[in-house]
JSON list of C-alpha atoms in Angstrom, two decimals:
[
{"chain": "A", "resi": 1, "resn": "UNK", "atom": "CA", "xyz": [-80.16, 187.36, 61.91]},
{"chain": "A", "resi": 2, "resn": "UNK", "atom": "CA", "xyz": [-81.97, 184.62, 63.87]},
{"chain": "A", "resi": 3, "resn": "UNK", "atom": "CA", "xyz": [-84.18, 183.88, 60.86]},
{"chain": "A", "resi": 4, "resn": "UNK", "atom": "CA", "xyz": [-81.16, 183.69, 58.51]},
{"chain": "A", "resi": 5, "resn": "UNK", "atom": "CA", "xyz": [-79.39, 181.30, 60.89]},
{"chain": "A", "resi": 6, "resn": "UNK", "atom": "CA", "xyz": [-82.51, 179.12, 61.10]},
{"chain": "A", "resi": 7, "resn": "UNK", "atom": "CA", "xyz": [-82.86, 178.99, 57.32]},
{"chain": "A", "resi": 8, "resn": "UNK", "atom": "CA", "xyz": [-79.18, 178.11, 57.00]},
{"chain": "A", "resi": 9, "resn": "UNK", "atom": "CA", "xyz": [-79.48, 175.31, 59.58]},
{"chain": "A", "resi": 10, "resn": "UNK", "atom": "CA", "xyz": [-82.51, 173.97, 57.68]},
{"chain": "A", "resi": 11, "resn": "UNK", "atom": "CA", "xyz": [-80.46, 174.08, 54.48]},
{"chain": "A", "resi": 12, "resn": "UNK", "atom": "CA", "xyz": [-77.63, 172.24, 56.27]},
{"chain": "A", "resi": 13, "resn": "UNK", "atom": "CA", "xyz": [-80.05, 169.61, 57.57]},
{"chain": "A", "resi": 14, "resn": "UNK", "atom": "CA", "xyz": [-81.56, 169.04, 54.13]},
{"chain": "A", "resi": 15, "resn": "UNK", "atom": "CA", "xyz": [-78.03, 168.75, 52.72]},
{"chain": "A", "resi": 16, "resn": "UNK", "atom": "CA", "xyz": [-77.13, 166.16, 55.37]},
{"chain": "A", "resi": 17, "resn": "UNK", "atom": "CA", "xyz": [-80.30, 164.21, 54.47]},
{"chain": "A", "resi": 18, "resn": "UNK", "atom": "CA", "xyz": [-79.24, 164.39, 50.80]},
{"chain": "A", "resi": 19, "resn": "UNK", "atom": "CA", "xyz": [-75.80, 163.12, 51.76]},
{"chain": "A", "resi": 20, "resn": "UNK", "atom": "CA", "xyz": [-77.38, 160.13, 53.50]},
{"chain": "A", "resi": 21, "resn": "UNK", "atom": "CA", "xyz": [-79.67, 159.51, 50.49]},
{"chain": "A", "resi": 22, "resn": "UNK", "atom": "CA", "xyz": [-76.66, 159.63, 48.17]},
{"chain": "A", "resi": 23, "resn": "UNK", "atom": "CA", "xyz": [-74.68, 157.24, 50.36]},
{"chain": "A", "resi": 24, "resn": "UNK", "atom": "CA", "xyz": [-77.61, 154.80, 50.55]},
{"chain": "A", "resi": 25, "resn": "UNK", "atom": "CA", "xyz": [-78.06, 155.00, 46.78]},
{"chain": "A", "resi": 26, "resn": "UNK", "atom": "CA", "xyz": [-74.36, 154.24, 46.33]},
{"chain": "A", "resi": 27, "resn": "UNK", "atom": "CA", "xyz": [-74.67, 151.24, 48.65]},
{"chain": "A", "resi": 28, "resn": "UNK", "atom": "CA", "xyz": [-77.71, 150.06, 46.69]},
{"chain": "A", "resi": 29, "resn": "UNK", "atom": "CA", "xyz": [-75.77, 150.43, 43.43]},
{"chain": "A", "resi": 30, "resn": "UNK", "atom": "CA", "xyz": [-72.99, 148.22, 44.78]},
{"chain": "A", "resi": 31, "resn": "UNK", "atom": "CA", "xyz": [-75.50, 145.64, 46.03]},
{"chain": "A", "resi": 32, "resn": "UNK", "atom": "CA", "xyz": [-77.35, 145.61, 42.69]},
{"chain": "A", "resi": 33, "resn": "UNK", "atom": "CA", "xyz": [-74.09, 145.21, 40.79]},
{"chain": "A", "resi": 34, "resn": "UNK", "atom": "CA", "xyz": [-73.06, 142.26, 42.98]},
{"chain": "A", "resi": 35, "resn": "UNK", "atom": "CA", "xyz": [-76.52, 140.71, 42.65]},
{"chain": "A", "resi": 36, "resn": "UNK", "atom": "CA", "xyz": [-76.44, 141.10, 38.88]},
{"chain": "A", "resi": 37, "resn": "UNK", "atom": "CA", "xyz": [-73.01, 139.46, 38.64]},
{"chain": "A", "resi": 38, "resn": "UNK", "atom": "CA", "xyz": [-74.11, 136.63, 40.91]},
{"chain": "A", "resi": 39, "resn": "UNK", "atom": "CA", "xyz": [-77.33, 135.89, 39.04]},
{"chain": "A", "resi": 40, "resn": "UNK", "atom": "CA", "xyz": [-75.93, 136.36, 35.55]},
{"chain": "A", "resi": 41, "resn": "UNK", "atom": "CA", "xyz": [-72.66, 134.45, 35.81]},
{"chain": "A", "resi": 42, "resn": "UNK", "atom": "CA", "xyz": [-73.31, 131.90, 38.54]},
{"chain": "A", "resi": 43, "resn": "UNK", "atom": "CA", "xyz": [-77.03, 131.20, 38.15]},
{"chain": "A", "resi": 44, "resn": "UNK", "atom": "CA", "xyz": [-77.33, 131.94, 34.43]},
{"chain": "A", "resi": 45, "resn": "UNK", "atom": "CA", "xyz": [-80.31, 134.28, 34.92]},
{"chain": "A", "resi": 46, "resn": "UNK", "atom": "CA", "xyz": [-80.16, 137.88, 33.78]},
{"chain": "A", "resi": 47, "resn": "UNK", "atom": "CA", "xyz": [-82.29, 140.54, 35.45]},
{"chain": "A", "resi": 48, "resn": "UNK", "atom": "CA", "xyz": [-84.27, 143.02, 33.39]},
{"chain": "A", "resi": 49, "resn": "UNK", "atom": "CA", "xyz": [-84.41, 145.68, 36.11]},
{"chain": "A", "resi": 50, "resn": "UNK", "atom": "CA", "xyz": [-80.83, 145.94, 37.40]},
{"chain": "A", "resi": 51, "resn": "UNK", "atom": "CA", "xyz": [-79.41, 148.25, 34.72]},
{"chain": "A", "resi": 52, "resn": "UNK", "atom": "CA", "xyz": [-82.43, 150.56, 34.90]},
{"chain": "A", "resi": 53, "resn": "UNK", "atom": "CA", "xyz": [-82.27, 150.76, 38.67]},
{"chain": "A", "resi": 54, "resn": "UNK", "atom": "CA", "xyz": [-78.51, 151.25, 38.61]},
{"chain": "A", "resi": 55, "resn": "UNK", "atom": "CA", "xyz": [-78.73, 154.24, 36.24]},
{"chain": "A", "resi": 56, "resn": "UNK", "atom": "CA", "xyz": [-81.57, 155.80, 38.25]},
{"chain": "A", "resi": 57, "resn": "UNK", "atom": "CA", "xyz": [-79.60, 155.42, 41.47]},
{"chain": "A", "resi": 58, "resn": "UNK", "atom": "CA", "xyz": [-76.55, 156.98, 39.79]},
{"chain": "A", "resi": 59, "resn": "UNK", "atom": "CA", "xyz": [-78.51, 160.21, 39.26]},
{"chain": "A", "resi": 60, "resn": "UNK", "atom": "CA", "xyz": [-79.52, 160.21, 42.93]},
{"chain": "A", "resi": 61, "resn": "UNK", "atom": "CA", "xyz": [-75.98, 159.42, 44.12]},
{"chain": "A", "resi": 62, "resn": "UNK", "atom": "CA", "xyz": [-74.39, 162.23, 42.14]},
{"chain": "A", "resi": 63, "resn": "UNK", "atom": "CA", "xyz": [-76.90, 165.02, 42.62]},
{"chain": "A", "resi": 64, "resn": "UNK", "atom": "CA", "xyz": [-77.78, 164.24, 46.24]},
{"chain": "A", "resi": 65, "resn": "UNK", "atom": "CA", "xyz": [-74.09, 164.74, 47.07]},
{"chain": "A", "resi": 66, "resn": "UNK", "atom": "CA", "xyz": [-73.52, 167.96, 45.08]},
{"chain": "A", "resi": 67, "resn": "UNK", "atom": "CA", "xyz": [-74.67, 170.37, 47.84]},
{"chain": "A", "resi": 68, "resn": "UNK", "atom": "CA", "xyz": [-72.51, 168.60, 50.45]},
{"chain": "A", "resi": 69, "resn": "UNK", "atom": "CA", "xyz": [-69.45, 168.64, 48.22]},
{"chain": "A", "resi": 70, "resn": "UNK", "atom": "CA", "xyz": [-69.99, 172.36, 47.62]},
{"chain": "A", "resi": 71, "resn": "UNK", "atom": "CA", "xyz": [-70.51, 173.00, 51.35]},
{"chain": "A", "resi": 72, "resn": "UNK", "atom": "CA", "xyz": [-67.18, 171.43, 52.32]},
{"chain": "A", "resi": 73, "resn": "UNK", "atom": "CA", "xyz": [-65.34, 172.98, 49.37]},
{"chain": "A", "resi": 74, "resn": "UNK", "atom": "CA", "xyz": [-64.45, 169.70, 47.66]},
{"chain": "A", "resi": 75, "resn": "UNK", "atom": "CA", "xyz": [-65.69, 170.80, 44.27]},
{"chain": "A", "resi": 76, "resn": "UNK", "atom": "CA", "xyz": [-63.24, 171.30, 41.43]},
{"chain": "A", "resi": 77, "resn": "UNK", "atom": "CA", "xyz": [-61.24, 174.50, 41.71]},
{"chain": "A", "resi": 78, "resn": "UNK", "atom": "CA", "xyz": [-58.30, 175.90, 39.82]},
{"chain": "A", "resi": 79, "resn": "UNK", "atom": "CA", "xyz": [-56.25, 177.88, 42.30]},
{"chain": "A", "resi": 80, "resn": "UNK", "atom": "CA", "xyz": [-53.25, 178.82, 40.15]},
{"chain": "A", "resi": 81, "resn": "UNK", "atom": "CA", "xyz": [-54.03, 182.53, 40.12]},
{"chain": "A", "resi": 82, "resn": "UNK", "atom": "CA", "xyz": [-54.64, 182.62, 43.88]},
{"chain": "A", "resi": 83, "resn": "UNK", "atom": "CA", "xyz": [-51.31, 180.86, 44.46]},
{"chain": "A", "resi": 84, "resn": "UNK", "atom": "CA", "xyz": [-49.43, 183.17, 42.10]},
{"chain": "A", "resi": 85, "resn": "UNK", "atom": "CA", "xyz": [-50.92, 186.36, 43.57]},
{"chain": "A", "resi": 86, "resn": "UNK", "atom": "CA", "xyz": [-51.81, 185.66, 47.23]},
{"chain": "A", "resi": 87, "resn": "UNK", "atom": "CA", "xyz": [-53.04, 189.21, 47.79]},
{"chain": "A", "resi": 88, "resn": "UNK", "atom": "CA", "xyz": [-55.96, 188.51, 45.41]},
{"chain": "A", "resi": 89, "resn": "UNK", "atom": "CA", "xyz": [-57.18, 185.43, 47.32]},
{"chain": "A", "resi": 90, "resn": "UNK", "atom": "CA", "xyz": [-60.11, 187.11, 49.05]},
{"chain": "A", "resi": 91, "resn": "UNK", "atom": "CA", "xyz": [-61.32, 188.87, 45.91]},
{"chain": "A", "resi": 92, "resn": "UNK", "atom": "CA", "xyz": [-60.91, 185.71, 43.80]},
{"chain": "A", "resi": 93, "resn": "UNK", "atom": "CA", "xyz": [-62.82, 183.66, 46.36]},
{"chain": "A", "resi": 94, "resn": "UNK", "atom": "CA", "xyz": [-65.63, 186.22, 46.33]},
{"chain": "A", "resi": 95, "resn": "UNK", "atom": "CA", "xyz": [-65.68, 186.26, 42.51]},
{"chain": "A", "resi": 96, "resn": "UNK", "atom": "CA", "xyz": [-65.72, 182.43, 42.39]},
{"chain": "A", "resi": 97, "resn": "UNK", "atom": "CA", "xyz": [-68.56, 182.29, 44.93]},
{"chain": "A", "resi": 98, "resn": "UNK", "atom": "CA", "xyz": [-70.68, 184.82, 43.05]},
{"chain": "A", "resi": 99, "resn": "UNK", "atom": "CA", "xyz": [-69.98, 183.15, 39.71]},
{"chain": "A", "resi": 100, "resn": "UNK", "atom": "CA", "xyz": [-70.66, 179.69, 41.18]},
{"chain": "A", "resi": 101, "resn": "UNK", "atom": "CA", "xyz": [-73.94, 180.97, 42.61]},
{"chain": "A", "resi": 102, "resn": "UNK", "atom": "CA", "xyz": [-75.00, 182.45, 39.27]},
{"chain": "A", "resi": 103, "resn": "UNK", "atom": "CA", "xyz": [-74.08, 179.36, 37.23]},
{"chain": "A", "resi": 104, "resn": "UNK", "atom": "CA", "xyz": [-75.70, 176.90, 39.65]},
{"chain": "A", "resi": 105, "resn": "UNK", "atom": "CA", "xyz": [-78.81, 179.05, 39.95]},
{"chain": "A", "resi": 106, "resn": "UNK", "atom": "CA", "xyz": [-79.09, 179.20, 36.16]},
{"chain": "A", "resi": 107, "resn": "UNK", "atom": "CA", "xyz": [-78.66, 175.41, 35.92]},
{"chain": "A", "resi": 108, "resn": "UNK", "atom": "CA", "xyz": [-81.29, 174.93, 38.66]},
{"chain": "A", "resi": 109, "resn": "UNK", "atom": "CA", "xyz": [-83.69, 177.24, 36.83]},
{"chain": "A", "resi": 110, "resn": "UNK", "atom": "CA", "xyz": [-83.23, 175.28, 33.58]},
{"chain": "A", "resi": 111, "resn": "UNK", "atom": "CA", "xyz": [-83.65, 172.00, 35.45]},
{"chain": "A", "resi": 112, "resn": "UNK", "atom": "CA", "xyz": [-86.77, 173.24, 37.24]},
{"chain": "A", "resi": 113, "resn": "UNK", "atom": "CA", "xyz": [-88.25, 174.27, 33.90]},
{"chain": "A", "resi": 114, "resn": "UNK", "atom": "CA", "xyz": [-87.60, 170.74, 32.65]},
{"chain": "A", "resi": 115, "resn": "UNK", "atom": "CA", "xyz": [-89.12, 169.28, 35.86]},
{"chain": "A", "resi": 116, "resn": "UNK", "atom": "CA", "xyz": [-92.31, 171.22, 35.22]},
{"chain": "A", "resi": 117, "resn": "UNK", "atom": "CA", "xyz": [-92.40, 169.94, 31.64]},
{"chain": "A", "resi": 118, "resn": "UNK", "atom": "CA", "xyz": [-91.99, 166.36, 32.91]},
{"chain": "A", "resi": 119, "resn": "UNK", "atom": "CA", "xyz": [-94.96, 166.84, 35.23]},
{"chain": "A", "resi": 120, "resn": "UNK", "atom": "CA", "xyz": [-97.10, 168.59, 32.64]},
{"chain": "A", "resi": 121, "resn": "UNK", "atom": "CA", "xyz": [-96.47, 166.04, 29.89]},
{"chain": "A", "resi": 122, "resn": "UNK", "atom": "CA", "xyz": [-96.31, 163.06, 32.31]},
{"chain": "A", "resi": 123, "resn": "UNK", "atom": "CA", "xyz": [-93.07, 161.86, 30.74]},
{"chain": "A", "resi": 124, "resn": "UNK", "atom": "CA", "xyz": [-91.61, 158.50, 31.73]},
{"chain": "A", "resi": 125, "resn": "UNK", "atom": "CA", "xyz": [-88.16, 156.99, 31.34]},
{"chain": "A", "resi": 126, "resn": "UNK", "atom": "CA", "xyz": [-87.40, 154.76, 28.36]},
{"chain": "A", "resi": 127, "resn": "UNK", "atom": "CA", "xyz": [-86.48, 151.64, 30.30]},
{"chain": "A", "resi": 128, "resn": "UNK", "atom": "CA", "xyz": [-87.69, 148.10, 30.80]},
{"chain": "A", "resi": 129, "resn": "UNK", "atom": "CA", "xyz": [-89.71, 149.35, 33.76]},
{"chain": "A", "resi": 130, "resn": "UNK", "atom": "CA", "xyz": [-90.60, 153.01, 33.03]},
{"chain": "A", "resi": 131, "resn": "UNK", "atom": "CA", "xyz": [-90.74, 155.51, 35.88]},
{"chain": "A", "resi": 132, "resn": "UNK", "atom": "CA", "xyz": [-91.91, 159.12, 35.84]},
{"chain": "A", "resi": 133, "resn": "UNK", "atom": "CA", "xyz": [-88.94, 161.24, 34.75]},
{"chain": "A", "resi": 134, "resn": "UNK", "atom": "CA", "xyz": [-89.66, 163.76, 37.50]},
{"chain": "A", "resi": 135, "resn": "UNK", "atom": "CA", "xyz": [-88.49, 161.19, 40.06]},
{"chain": "A", "resi": 136, "resn": "UNK", "atom": "CA", "xyz": [-84.98, 161.45, 38.62]},
{"chain": "A", "resi": 137, "resn": "UNK", "atom": "CA", "xyz": [-84.86, 165.01, 37.30]},
{"chain": "A", "resi": 138, "resn": "UNK", "atom": "CA", "xyz": [-85.95, 166.48, 40.64]},
{"chain": "A", "resi": 139, "resn": "UNK", "atom": "CA", "xyz": [-82.62, 165.33, 42.10]},
{"chain": "A", "resi": 140, "resn": "UNK", "atom": "CA", "xyz": [-80.77, 167.40, 39.51]},
{"chain": "A", "resi": 141, "resn": "UNK", "atom": "CA", "xyz": [-82.71, 170.51, 40.51]},
{"chain": "A", "resi": 142, "resn": "UNK", "atom": "CA", "xyz": [-82.11, 169.74, 44.20]},
{"chain": "A", "resi": 143, "resn": "UNK", "atom": "CA", "xyz": [-78.36, 169.42, 43.63]},
{"chain": "A", "resi": 144, "resn": "UNK", "atom": "CA", "xyz": [-78.01, 172.70, 41.76]},
{"chain": "A", "resi": 145, "resn": "UNK", "atom": "CA", "xyz": [-80.23, 174.69, 44.15]},
{"chain": "A", "resi": 146, "resn": "UNK", "atom": "CA", "xyz": [-78.34, 173.38, 47.17]},
{"chain": "A", "resi": 147, "resn": "UNK", "atom": "CA", "xyz": [-74.97, 174.16, 45.58]},
{"chain": "A", "resi": 148, "resn": "UNK", "atom": "CA", "xyz": [-76.12, 177.64, 44.54]},
{"chain": "A", "resi": 149, "resn": "UNK", "atom": "CA", "xyz": [-77.15, 178.43, 48.12]},
{"chain": "A", "resi": 150, "resn": "UNK", "atom": "CA", "xyz": [-73.78, 177.27, 49.47]},
{"chain": "A", "resi": 151, "resn": "UNK", "atom": "CA", "xyz": [-71.96, 179.46, 46.95]},
{"chain": "A", "resi": 152, "resn": "UNK", "atom": "CA", "xyz": [-74.14, 182.39, 48.05]},
{"chain": "A", "resi": 153, "resn": "UNK", "atom": "CA", "xyz": [-73.44, 181.67, 51.72]},
{"chain": "A", "resi": 154, "resn": "UNK", "atom": "CA", "xyz": [-69.70, 181.54, 50.96]},
{"chain": "A", "resi": 155, "resn": "UNK", "atom": "CA", "xyz": [-69.90, 185.00, 49.38]},
{"chain": "A", "resi": 156, "resn": "UNK", "atom": "CA", "xyz": [-71.38, 186.54, 52.54]},
{"chain": "A", "resi": 157, "resn": "UNK", "atom": "CA", "xyz": [-68.82, 186.54, 55.39]},
{"chain": "A", "resi": 158, "resn": "UNK", "atom": "CA", "xyz": [-71.21, 186.25, 58.36]},
{"chain": "A", "resi": 159, "resn": "UNK", "atom": "CA", "xyz": [-70.75, 183.72, 61.15]},
{"chain": "A", "resi": 160, "resn": "UNK", "atom": "CA", "xyz": [-74.50, 183.01, 61.20]},
{"chain": "A", "resi": 161, "resn": "UNK", "atom": "CA", "xyz": [-74.34, 181.81, 57.59]},
{"chain": "A", "resi": 162, "resn": "UNK", "atom": "CA", "xyz": [-71.34, 179.53, 58.14]},
{"chain": "A", "resi": 163, "resn": "UNK", "atom": "CA", "xyz": [-72.21, 176.00, 56.99]},
{"chain": "A", "resi": 164, "resn": "UNK", "atom": "CA", "xyz": [-72.56, 173.25, 59.59]},
{"chain": "A", "resi": 165, "resn": "UNK", "atom": "CA", "xyz": [-72.70, 169.50, 59.01]},
{"chain": "A", "resi": 166, "resn": "UNK", "atom": "CA", "xyz": [-73.90, 166.89, 61.42]},
{"chain": "A", "resi": 167, "resn": "UNK", "atom": "CA", "xyz": [-72.76, 164.12, 59.09]},
{"chain": "A", "resi": 168, "resn": "UNK", "atom": "CA", "xyz": [-69.20, 165.25, 58.39]},
{"chain": "A", "resi": 169, "resn": "UNK", "atom": "CA", "xyz": [-68.07, 167.86, 60.92]},
{"chain": "A", "resi": 170, "resn": "UNK", "atom": "CA", "xyz": [-65.01, 169.88, 60.01]},
{"chain": "A", "resi": 171, "resn": "UNK", "atom": "CA", "xyz": [-61.71, 169.29, 61.81]},
{"chain": "A", "resi": 172, "resn": "UNK", "atom": "CA", "xyz": [-61.88, 172.58, 63.71]},
{"chain": "A", "resi": 173, "resn": "UNK", "atom": "CA", "xyz": [-65.32, 171.58, 65.05]},
{"chain": "A", "resi": 174, "resn": "UNK", "atom": "CA", "xyz": [-63.88, 168.24, 66.21]},
{"chain": "A", "resi": 175, "resn": "UNK", "atom": "CA", "xyz": [-60.95, 169.83, 68.03]},
{"chain": "A", "resi": 176, "resn": "UNK", "atom": "CA", "xyz": [-62.84, 172.75, 69.65]},
{"chain": "A", "resi": 177, "resn": "UNK", "atom": "CA", "xyz": [-63.80, 170.62, 72.66]},
{"chain": "A", "resi": 178, "resn": "UNK", "atom": "CA", "xyz": [-60.32, 169.11, 73.14]}
]
């Protein structure tokens, strides 16, 4: 169980690092947008890199945050059936976790296959300043693998597998010491 807890804490740490990367990418997107507006409308000079960089950072922002959103349960869920039949809640949560794991794992597998193709064929983005596509597509694989692992951890009711976040602790972790 010690090994499983260690692997889970490593997963949590990587997810926290992804959260920070996503937040920094979001900040950079806002800064680039402001810079582009300033230079285009006040200085009359358009940049040829801002739109490319913005779209690349959008991929990082979204997929770096996916594991964290899954960890804290802020992903989209339709809870009508669980609310109508409360006695099914545990079984529905287990079913949703297993299904979420399977779907995210399948998406990660497809994305990884595409990552390998990007590396093999040395594909680059079709932008003003081309970059290797693997730099962006790797974030998609990261997001789906991280989410799949959190769905798997949610399906196994062991305290050692319970997610922990150093970036956004849960309310019960904040009030335990009070």
